[in-house]
XYZ file of C-alpha atoms in Angstrom:
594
model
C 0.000 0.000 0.000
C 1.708 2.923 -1.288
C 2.545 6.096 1.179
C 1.256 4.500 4.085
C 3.727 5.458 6.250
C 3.254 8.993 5.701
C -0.571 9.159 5.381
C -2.562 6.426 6.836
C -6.372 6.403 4.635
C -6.805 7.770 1.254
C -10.076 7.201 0.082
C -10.528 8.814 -3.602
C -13.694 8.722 -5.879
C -14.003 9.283 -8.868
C -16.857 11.823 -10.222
C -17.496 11.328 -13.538
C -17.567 9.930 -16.620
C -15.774 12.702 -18.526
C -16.652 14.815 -21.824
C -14.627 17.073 -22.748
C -16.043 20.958 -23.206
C -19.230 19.503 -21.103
C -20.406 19.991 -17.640
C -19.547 16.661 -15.510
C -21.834 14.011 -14.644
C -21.712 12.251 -11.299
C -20.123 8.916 -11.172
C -22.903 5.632 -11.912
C -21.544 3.425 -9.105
C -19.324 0.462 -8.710
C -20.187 -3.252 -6.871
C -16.906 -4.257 -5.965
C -14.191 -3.424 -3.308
C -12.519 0.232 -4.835
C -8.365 0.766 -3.759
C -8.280 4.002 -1.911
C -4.627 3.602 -1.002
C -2.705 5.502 -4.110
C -3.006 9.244 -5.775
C -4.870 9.556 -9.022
C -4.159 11.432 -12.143
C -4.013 15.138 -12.277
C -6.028 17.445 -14.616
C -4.198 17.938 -17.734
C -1.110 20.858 -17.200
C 2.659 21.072 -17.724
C 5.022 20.664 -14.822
C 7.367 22.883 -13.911
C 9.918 22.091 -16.798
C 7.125 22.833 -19.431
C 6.086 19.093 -19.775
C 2.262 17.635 -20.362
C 1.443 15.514 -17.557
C -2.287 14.303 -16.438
C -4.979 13.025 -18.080
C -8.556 13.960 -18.391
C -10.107 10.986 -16.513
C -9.364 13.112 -13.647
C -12.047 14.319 -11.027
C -11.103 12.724 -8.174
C -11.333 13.548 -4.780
C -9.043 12.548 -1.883
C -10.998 12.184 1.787
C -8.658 12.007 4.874
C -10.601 10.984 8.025
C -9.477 10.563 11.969
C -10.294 6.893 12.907
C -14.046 6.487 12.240
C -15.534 5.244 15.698
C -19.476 4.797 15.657
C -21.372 7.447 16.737
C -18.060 9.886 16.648
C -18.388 12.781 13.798
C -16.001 15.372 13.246
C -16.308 18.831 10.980
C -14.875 18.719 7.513
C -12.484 20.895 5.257
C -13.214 20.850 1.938
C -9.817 22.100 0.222
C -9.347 24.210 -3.675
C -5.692 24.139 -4.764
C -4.715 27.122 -6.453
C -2.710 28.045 -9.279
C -3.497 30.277 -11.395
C -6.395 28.176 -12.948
C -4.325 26.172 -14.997
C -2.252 23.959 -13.048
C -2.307 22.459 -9.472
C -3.638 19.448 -7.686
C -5.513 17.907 -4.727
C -2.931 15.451 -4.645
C -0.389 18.081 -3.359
C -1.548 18.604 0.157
C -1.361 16.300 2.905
C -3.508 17.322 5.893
C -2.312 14.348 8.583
C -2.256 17.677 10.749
C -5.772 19.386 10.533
C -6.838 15.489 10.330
C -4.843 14.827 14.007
C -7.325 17.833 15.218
C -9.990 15.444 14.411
C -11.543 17.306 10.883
C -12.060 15.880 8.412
C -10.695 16.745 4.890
C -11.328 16.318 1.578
C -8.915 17.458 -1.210
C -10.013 17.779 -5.043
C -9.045 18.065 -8.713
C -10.957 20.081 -10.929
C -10.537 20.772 -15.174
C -7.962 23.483 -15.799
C -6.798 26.368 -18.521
C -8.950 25.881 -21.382
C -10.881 22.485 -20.254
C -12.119 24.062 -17.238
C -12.844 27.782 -18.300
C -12.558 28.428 -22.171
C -16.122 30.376 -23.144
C -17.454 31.536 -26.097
C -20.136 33.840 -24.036
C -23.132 31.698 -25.036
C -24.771 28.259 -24.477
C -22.454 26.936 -26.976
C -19.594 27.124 -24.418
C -20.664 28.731 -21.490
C -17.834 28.476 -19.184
C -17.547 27.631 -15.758
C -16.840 23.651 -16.026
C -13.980 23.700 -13.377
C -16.479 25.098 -11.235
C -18.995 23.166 -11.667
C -16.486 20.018 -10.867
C -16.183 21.695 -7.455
C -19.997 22.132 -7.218
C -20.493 18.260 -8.261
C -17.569 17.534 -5.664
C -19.317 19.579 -2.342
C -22.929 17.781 -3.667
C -21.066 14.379 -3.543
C -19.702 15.717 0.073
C -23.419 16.386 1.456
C -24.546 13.093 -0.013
C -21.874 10.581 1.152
C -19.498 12.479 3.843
C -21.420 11.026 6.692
C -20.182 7.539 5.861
C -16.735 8.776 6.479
C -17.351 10.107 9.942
C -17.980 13.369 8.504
C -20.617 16.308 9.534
C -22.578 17.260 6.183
C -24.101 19.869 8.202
C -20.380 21.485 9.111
C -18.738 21.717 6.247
C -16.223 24.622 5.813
C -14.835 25.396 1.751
C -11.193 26.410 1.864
C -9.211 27.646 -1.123
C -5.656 29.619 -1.744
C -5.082 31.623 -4.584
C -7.470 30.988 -7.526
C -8.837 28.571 -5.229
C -9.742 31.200 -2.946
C -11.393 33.154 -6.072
C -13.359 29.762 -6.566
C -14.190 29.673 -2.472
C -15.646 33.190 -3.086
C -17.694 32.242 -6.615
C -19.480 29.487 -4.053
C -19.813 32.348 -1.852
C -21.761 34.350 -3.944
C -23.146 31.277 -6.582
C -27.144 30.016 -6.128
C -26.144 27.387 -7.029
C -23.641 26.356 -4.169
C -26.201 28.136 -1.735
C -26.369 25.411 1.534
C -23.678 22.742 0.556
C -20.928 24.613 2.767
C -20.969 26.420 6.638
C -17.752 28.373 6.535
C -15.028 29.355 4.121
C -11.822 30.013 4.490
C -9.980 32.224 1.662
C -6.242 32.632 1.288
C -5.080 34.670 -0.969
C -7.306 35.073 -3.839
C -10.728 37.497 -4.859
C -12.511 38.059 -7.733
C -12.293 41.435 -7.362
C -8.547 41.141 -7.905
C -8.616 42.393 -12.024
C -7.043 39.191 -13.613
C -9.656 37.237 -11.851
C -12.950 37.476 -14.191
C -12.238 37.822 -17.868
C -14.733 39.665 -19.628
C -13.257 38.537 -23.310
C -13.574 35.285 -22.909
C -15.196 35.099 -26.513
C -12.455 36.524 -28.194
C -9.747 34.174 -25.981
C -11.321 30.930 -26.914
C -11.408 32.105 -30.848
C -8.054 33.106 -30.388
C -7.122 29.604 -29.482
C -8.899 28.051 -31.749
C -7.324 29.916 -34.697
C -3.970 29.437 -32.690
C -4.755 25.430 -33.507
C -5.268 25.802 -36.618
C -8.937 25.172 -37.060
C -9.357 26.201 -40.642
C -13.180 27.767 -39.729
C -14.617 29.206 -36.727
C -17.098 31.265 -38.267
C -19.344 30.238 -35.162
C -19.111 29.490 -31.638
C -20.207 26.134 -31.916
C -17.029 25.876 -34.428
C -15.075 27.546 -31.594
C -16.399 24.417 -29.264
C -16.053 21.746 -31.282
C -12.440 22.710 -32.426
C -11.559 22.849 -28.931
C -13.303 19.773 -27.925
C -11.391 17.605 -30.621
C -8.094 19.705 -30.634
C -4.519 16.833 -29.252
C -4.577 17.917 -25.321
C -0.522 18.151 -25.719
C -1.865 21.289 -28.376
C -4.181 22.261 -25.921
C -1.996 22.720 -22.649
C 1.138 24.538 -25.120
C -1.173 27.012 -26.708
C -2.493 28.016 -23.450
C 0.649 29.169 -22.405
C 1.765 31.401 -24.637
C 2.112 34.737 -24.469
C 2.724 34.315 -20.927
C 5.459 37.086 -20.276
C 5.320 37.856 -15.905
C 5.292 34.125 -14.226
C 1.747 33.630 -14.918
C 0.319 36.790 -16.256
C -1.722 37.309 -18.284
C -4.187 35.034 -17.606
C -6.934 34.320 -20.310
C -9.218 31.433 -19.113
C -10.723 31.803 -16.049
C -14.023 31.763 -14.509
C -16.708 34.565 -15.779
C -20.395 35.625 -15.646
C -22.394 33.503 -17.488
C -25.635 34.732 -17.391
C -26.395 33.718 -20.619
C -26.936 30.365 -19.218
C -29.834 28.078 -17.658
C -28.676 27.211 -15.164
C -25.933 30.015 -14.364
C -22.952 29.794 -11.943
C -22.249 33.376 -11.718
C -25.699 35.191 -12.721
C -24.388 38.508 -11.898
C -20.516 39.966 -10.964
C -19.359 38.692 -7.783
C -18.740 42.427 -6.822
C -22.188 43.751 -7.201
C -23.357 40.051 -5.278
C -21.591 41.097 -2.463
C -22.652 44.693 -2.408
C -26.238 43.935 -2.427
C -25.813 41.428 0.320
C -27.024 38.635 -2.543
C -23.850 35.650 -1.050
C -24.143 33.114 1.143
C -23.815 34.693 5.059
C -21.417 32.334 6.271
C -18.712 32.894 8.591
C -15.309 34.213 6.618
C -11.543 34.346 7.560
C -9.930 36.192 4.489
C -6.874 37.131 4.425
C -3.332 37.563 2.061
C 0.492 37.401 3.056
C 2.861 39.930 3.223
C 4.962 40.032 0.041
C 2.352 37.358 -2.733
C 4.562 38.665 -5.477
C 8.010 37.843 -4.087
C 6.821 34.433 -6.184
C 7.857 36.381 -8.952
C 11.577 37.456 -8.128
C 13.313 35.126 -10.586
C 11.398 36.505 -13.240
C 11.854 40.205 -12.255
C 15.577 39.662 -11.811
C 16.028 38.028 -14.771
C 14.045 41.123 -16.605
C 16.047 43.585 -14.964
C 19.106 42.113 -15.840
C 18.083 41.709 -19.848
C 16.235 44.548 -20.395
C 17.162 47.451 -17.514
C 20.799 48.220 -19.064
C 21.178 52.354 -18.827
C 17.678 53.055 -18.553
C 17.192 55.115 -16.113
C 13.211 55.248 -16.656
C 12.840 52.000 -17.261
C 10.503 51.638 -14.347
C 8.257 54.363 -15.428
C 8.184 53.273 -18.893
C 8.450 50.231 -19.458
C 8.292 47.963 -16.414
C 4.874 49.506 -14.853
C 3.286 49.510 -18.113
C 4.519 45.770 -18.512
C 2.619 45.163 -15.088
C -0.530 46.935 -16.428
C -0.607 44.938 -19.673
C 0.137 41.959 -17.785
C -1.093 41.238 -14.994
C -3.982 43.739 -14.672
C -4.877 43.394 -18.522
C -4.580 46.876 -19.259
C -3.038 47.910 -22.822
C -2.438 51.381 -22.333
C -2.361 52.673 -18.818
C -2.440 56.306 -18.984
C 0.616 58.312 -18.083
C -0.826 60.133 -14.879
C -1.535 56.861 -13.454
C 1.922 55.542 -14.100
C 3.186 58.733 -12.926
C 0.813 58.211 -9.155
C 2.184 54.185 -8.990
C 5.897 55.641 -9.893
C 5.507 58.196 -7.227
C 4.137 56.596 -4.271
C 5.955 53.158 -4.735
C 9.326 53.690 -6.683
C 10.572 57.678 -5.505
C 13.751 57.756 -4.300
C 14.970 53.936 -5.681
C 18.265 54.320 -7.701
C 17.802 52.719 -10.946
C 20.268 50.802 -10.747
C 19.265 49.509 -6.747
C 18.121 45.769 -8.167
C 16.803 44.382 -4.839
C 14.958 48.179 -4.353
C 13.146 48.044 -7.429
C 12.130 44.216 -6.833
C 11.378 45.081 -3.326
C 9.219 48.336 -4.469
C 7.208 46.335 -7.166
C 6.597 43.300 -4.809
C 5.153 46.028 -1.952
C 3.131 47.356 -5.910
C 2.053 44.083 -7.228
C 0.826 43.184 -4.068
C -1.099 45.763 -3.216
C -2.567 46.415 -6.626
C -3.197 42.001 -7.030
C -4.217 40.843 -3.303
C -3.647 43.337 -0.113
C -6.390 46.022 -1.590
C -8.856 43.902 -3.211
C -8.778 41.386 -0.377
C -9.381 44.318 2.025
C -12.133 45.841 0.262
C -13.993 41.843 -0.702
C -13.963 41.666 2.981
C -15.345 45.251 3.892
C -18.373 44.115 1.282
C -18.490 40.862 3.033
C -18.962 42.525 6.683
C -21.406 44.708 5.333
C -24.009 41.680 5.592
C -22.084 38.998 7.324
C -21.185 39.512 10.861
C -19.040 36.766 11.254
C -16.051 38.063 8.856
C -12.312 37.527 10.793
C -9.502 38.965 8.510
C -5.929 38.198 8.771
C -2.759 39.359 7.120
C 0.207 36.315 7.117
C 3.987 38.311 7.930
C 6.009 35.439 9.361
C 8.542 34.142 6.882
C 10.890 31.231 8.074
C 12.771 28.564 6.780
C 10.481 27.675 4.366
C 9.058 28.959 0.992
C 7.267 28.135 -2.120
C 10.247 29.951 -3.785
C 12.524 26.967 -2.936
C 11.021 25.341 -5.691
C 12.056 27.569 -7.846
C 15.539 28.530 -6.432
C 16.137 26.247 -4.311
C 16.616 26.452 -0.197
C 20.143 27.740 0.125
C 19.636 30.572 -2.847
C 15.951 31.313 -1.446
C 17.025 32.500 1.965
C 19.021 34.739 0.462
C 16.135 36.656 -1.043
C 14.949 39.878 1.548
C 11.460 39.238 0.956
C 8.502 38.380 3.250
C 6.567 35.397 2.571
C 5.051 34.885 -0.550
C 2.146 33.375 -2.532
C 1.066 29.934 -0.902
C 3.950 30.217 1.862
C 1.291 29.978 4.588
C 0.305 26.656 2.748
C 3.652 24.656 4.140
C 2.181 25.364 7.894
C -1.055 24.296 7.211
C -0.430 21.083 5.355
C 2.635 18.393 3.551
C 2.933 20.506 0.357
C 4.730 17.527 -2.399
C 6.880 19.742 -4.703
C 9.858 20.117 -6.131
C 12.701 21.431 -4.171
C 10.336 21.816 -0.841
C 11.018 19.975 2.114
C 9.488 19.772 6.031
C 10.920 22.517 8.313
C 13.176 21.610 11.495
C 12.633 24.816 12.687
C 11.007 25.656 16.510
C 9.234 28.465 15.282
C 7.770 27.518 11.555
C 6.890 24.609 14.281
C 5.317 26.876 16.287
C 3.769 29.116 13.618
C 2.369 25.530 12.005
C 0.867 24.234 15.149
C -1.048 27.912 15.618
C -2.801 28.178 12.254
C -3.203 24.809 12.398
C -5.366 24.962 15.777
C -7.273 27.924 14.619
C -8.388 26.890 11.419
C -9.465 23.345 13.156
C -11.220 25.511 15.698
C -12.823 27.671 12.640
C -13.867 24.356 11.126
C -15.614 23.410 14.564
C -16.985 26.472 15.453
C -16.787 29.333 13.123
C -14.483 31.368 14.538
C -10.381 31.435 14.424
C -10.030 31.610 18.145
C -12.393 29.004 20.193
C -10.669 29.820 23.905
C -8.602 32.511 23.817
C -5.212 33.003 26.260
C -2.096 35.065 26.502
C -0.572 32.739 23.184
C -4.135 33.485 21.531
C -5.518 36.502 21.868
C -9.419 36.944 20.576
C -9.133 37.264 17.095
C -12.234 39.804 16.561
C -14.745 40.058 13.738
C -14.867 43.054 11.506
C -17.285 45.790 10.323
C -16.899 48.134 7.268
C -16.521 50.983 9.881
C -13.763 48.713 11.925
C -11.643 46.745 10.380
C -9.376 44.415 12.227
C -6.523 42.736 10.741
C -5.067 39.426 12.473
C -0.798 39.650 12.339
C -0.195 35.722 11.932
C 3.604 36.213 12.433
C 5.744 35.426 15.233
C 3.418 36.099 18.024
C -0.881 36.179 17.044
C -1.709 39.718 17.636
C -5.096 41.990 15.921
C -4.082 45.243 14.802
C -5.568 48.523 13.074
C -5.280 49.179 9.336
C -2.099 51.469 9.543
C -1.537 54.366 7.303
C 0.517 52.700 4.711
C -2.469 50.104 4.254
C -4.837 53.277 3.873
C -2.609 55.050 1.638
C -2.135 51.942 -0.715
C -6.855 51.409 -0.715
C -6.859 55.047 -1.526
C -3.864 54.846 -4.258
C -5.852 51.596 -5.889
C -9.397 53.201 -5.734
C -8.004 56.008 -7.478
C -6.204 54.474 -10.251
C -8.161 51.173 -10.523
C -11.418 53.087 -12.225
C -9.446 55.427 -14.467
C -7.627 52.784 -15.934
C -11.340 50.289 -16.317
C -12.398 53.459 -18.731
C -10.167 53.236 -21.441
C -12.445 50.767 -23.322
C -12.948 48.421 -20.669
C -10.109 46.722 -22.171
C -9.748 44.615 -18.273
C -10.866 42.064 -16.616
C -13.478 45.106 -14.731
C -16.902 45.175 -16.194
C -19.476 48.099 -15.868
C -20.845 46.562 -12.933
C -17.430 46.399 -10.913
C -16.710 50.112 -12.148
C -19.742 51.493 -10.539
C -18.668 50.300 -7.768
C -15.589 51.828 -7.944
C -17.493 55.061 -7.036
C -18.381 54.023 -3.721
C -15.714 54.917 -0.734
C -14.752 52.218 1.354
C -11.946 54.144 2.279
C -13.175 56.822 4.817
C -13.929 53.512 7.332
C -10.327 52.454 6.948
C -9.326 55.840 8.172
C -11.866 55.971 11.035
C -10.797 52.561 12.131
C -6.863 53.995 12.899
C -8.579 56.089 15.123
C -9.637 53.256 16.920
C -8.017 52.846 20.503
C -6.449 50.043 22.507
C -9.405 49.405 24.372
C -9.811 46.716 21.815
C -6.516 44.986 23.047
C -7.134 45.991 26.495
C -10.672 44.083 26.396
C -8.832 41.503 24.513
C -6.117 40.358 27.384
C -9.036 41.159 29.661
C -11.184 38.315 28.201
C -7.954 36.202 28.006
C -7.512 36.556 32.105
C -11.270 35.540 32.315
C -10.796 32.752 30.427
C -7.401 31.227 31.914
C -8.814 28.811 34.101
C -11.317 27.560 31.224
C -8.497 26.546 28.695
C -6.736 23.928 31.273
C -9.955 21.847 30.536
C -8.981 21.876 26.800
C -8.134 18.445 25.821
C -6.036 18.295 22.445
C -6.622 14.765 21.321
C -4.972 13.344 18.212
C -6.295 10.824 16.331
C -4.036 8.056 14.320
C -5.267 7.383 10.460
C -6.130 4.101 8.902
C -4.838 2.836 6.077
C -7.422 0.466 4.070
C -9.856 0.803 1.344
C -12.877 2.174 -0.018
C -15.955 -0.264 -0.247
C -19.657 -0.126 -1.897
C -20.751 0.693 1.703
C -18.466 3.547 1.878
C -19.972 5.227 -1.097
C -21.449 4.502 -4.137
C -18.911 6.573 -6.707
C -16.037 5.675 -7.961
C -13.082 4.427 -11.035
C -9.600 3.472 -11.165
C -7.186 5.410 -12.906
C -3.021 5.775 -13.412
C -0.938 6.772 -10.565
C 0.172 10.684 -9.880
C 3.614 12.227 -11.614
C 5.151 14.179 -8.358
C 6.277 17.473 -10.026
């Protein structure tokens, strides 16, 4: 039995019976015993040298349960991977932690890239099909969890990254309306502008041509040229024109009104301003320095292309980073001139690790911090229950060892980066990344890992707070608290610099959605532009330290209470899935580790 050493049940299901550019169907049922003991194939993607991997018998899902005792249920996790909506697996995260806090998880795959969300804007392609794998996935969840141990009535949707834009999607979707309790989003908003694509017509068309369909006069040509194009053609052509890491990105999810039975009737944005979402408790939050993902790529551009320049920041970095990342063609010059100004004054041009650390503290602000911060102001407007956090701690540990390697990425200045606060949370397989021997990640680990178990449970972060803990309070639009996960757990104030950079964004942010709506911002998410949600985050730094004071005073009052907390840890079994279990399921080939 494969990995059984390291992670003691994997039961894994499969979904569906597959069609390509179709929504999925759920799974007709097997009659004989089903081996739950090794991963399944990923959705179709290249690895990290550029390779096809996967195959598109691929919706699995991966449930990891605490020893199942009769009568004994425990909460559930349901985990999105991220990645940019085109690569990524549930095969990547081993949760033996949360698990040993008795929850129980359940890890996913879900179409990618063009499979998953290539649209031609109409019902001949809506859209939307990696979503509606997750949707089929938290159905199959209410309908079969139980047998696992698990609570189909406390079921909490976690996602990082474009995972977290999928968490939110759920948030707002009818359609996903009572199949989850919580949700837990790192990292990721639609309201961040690469997130919704509102030329998703002309995308899809441009990939078909790109493939050499000789006509795609229609959109049903569009489909079917997609739908019968070699997946090694598919996964290539998807990439191109790729020029920052991952930006631009061109299929992701959208509105698709158009449709019967619609995913996303309206913009997520103007969902969430009416109050029209699910009112489920929230923690949202980002880390410190998302970008510093990117540094190899931004040193390696500022060593080919920065030479003598001395405005190449101005002129042709920034407007790379428009173009890029926020799909803008032609930011105007006042705008670049306000970015220049309030992130890059003062940098020598030829300062390398000044100008990477300046567009990092940019690129961050403009891609997670702000829109983050203002999806969660919308989100306490109508949901009480909304805990925000902001993840500073950077240790021995980082996604960009996988790309540099350990030794190399310690020597980067950065905070942590995208999907850094994953590697405390779970066993993140990857290439070049390895567990921590380090007392504090250790301690840092075992500290998300109890609140998010305790979210799961509960709905909140911090169940029994003490002096290691301290209460972890709820925001409104008129006081917003963020949660410091660093070193030591402490809520703070939006500071000025966090102000400053909400008032920079709302300023340039509609500006640059007028020329032609060339971005990923529709009319709807414009008009809301106009509204200020930043007068609240200046009335909140007026706010005392009362808060903290009540804070240790509710600690003190509940010292006593927390010596009756008993932290029990469950052992996993290893075994398999049978026809009493559930009623879903396929084989498949075994995982490539990449």
């Amino acid at each position: 039995m494969p990995h059984c050493d390291n992670i003691k049940i994997k039961q894994k299901f499969h979904l569906i019976n597959i069609l390509r550019s179709q929504p999925p169907l759920a799974h007709v049922g097997w009659d004989r015993i089903w081996d739950a003991t090794d991963w399944k194939q990923v959705c179709p993607q290249l690895d990290y040298r550029g390779r096809p991997i996967g195959s598109e018998n691929c919706l699995f899902l991966n449930v990891f349960t605490p020893g199942i005792k009769k009568g004994v249920t425990f909460p559930v996790l349901v985990f999105l991977h991220g990645g940019n909506f085109d690569s990524g697996s549930g095969n990547l995260f081993g949760p033996q932690a949360l698990v040993d806090q008795n929850i129980v998880v359940v890890t996913l795959n879900y179409r990618l890239g063009m499979l998953g969300f290539a649209a031609t804007e109409d019902d001949a392609l809506p859209g939307n099909l990696g979503l509606r794998d997750q949707l089929l996935a938290l159905r199959w969840v209410r309908d079969n969890i139980a047998v696992f141990g698990g609570q189909p009535d406390r079921v909490t949707l976690q996602g990082q990254g474009s995972g977290a834009v999928c968490v939110l999607l759920h948030v707002v979707s009818p359609r996903s309306r009572g199949l989850f309790h919580r949700a837990i989003v790192q990292s990721g908003t639609p309201l961040s502008e690469p997130s919704l694509h509102i030329s998703a017509r002309e995308a899809a068309q441009s990939a078909a041509l790109s493939l050499g369909c000789p006509a795609v006069a229609s959109t049903h040509d569009v489909r079917d040229c997609l739908s019968n194009a070699p997946l090694t053609d598919l996964l290539r052509m998807q990439q191109e024109g790729k020029i920052l890491g991952d930006y631009p990105m061109r299929f992701t999810p959208r509105v698709d009104r158009e449709s019967r039975d619609a995913m996303l009737p309206a913009n997520p944005a103007a969902l969430l301003a009416s109050g029209n979402f699910a009112k489920v408790p929230i923690i949202i939050g980002y880390n410190k320095d998302e970008t510093a993902v990117l540094y190899p790529e931004l040193l390696a551009l500022l060593r080919s292309e920065l030479g003598d320049d001395q405005d190449y920041v101005r002129n042709i970095l920034l407007p790379k980073f428009f173009r890029t990342a926020l799909n803008i063609r032609d930011p105007l010059k006042d705008v670049l001139d306000d970015v220049y100004d309030h992130y890059f004054s003062g940098i020598n041009y030829k300062d390398h690790d000044g100008i990477i650390q300046a567009f990092v503290n940019m690129s961050t602000s403009a891609l997670f911090a702000v829109p983050i911060f203002e999806t969660a102001v919308l989100l306490a407007r109508s949901s009480p229950s909304t805990f925000i956090y902001s993840f500073s701690y950077r240790g021995d540990i980082s996604m960009l060892d996988s790309k540099l390697g350990p030794s190399a990425s310690r020597k980067v200045n950065l905070g942590p980066a995208h999907g850094d606060e994953l590697l405390y949370l779970f066993q993140v397989v990857g290439s070049g990344l390895r567990p921590s021997t380090n007392l504090v990640d250790g301690m840092v680990s075992r500290r998300m890992i109890r609140m998010w178990s305790d979210f799961a449970r509960a709905g909140v972060p911090v169940l029994l707070p003490d002096p290691e803990y301290l209460p972890w309070p709820s925001s409104s639009p008129s006081n917003v608290t963020i949660y410091q996960l660093g070193r030591s757990l402490k809520p703070h104030l939006v500071e000025t610099q966090e102000a400053e950079a909400v008032s920079l964004w709302r300023s340039v942010l509609p500006r640059m959605a007028d020329i032609g709506k060339q971005g990923s911002l529709n009319t709807e998410q414009v008009a809301l532009s106009g509204q200020t949600l930043v007068d609240p985050v200046y009335r909140t730094l007026a706010y005392s330290m009362v808060t903290v004071a009540l804070a240790l005073l509710a600690a003190v009052a509940v010292l006593l209470a927390i010596l009756y907390r008993q932290t029990r840890s469950s052992s996993f079994i290893c075994g398999r899935a049978t026809p009493e279990a559930s009623s879903r399921s396929s084989p498949d080939n075994s995982y490539n580790i990449y």
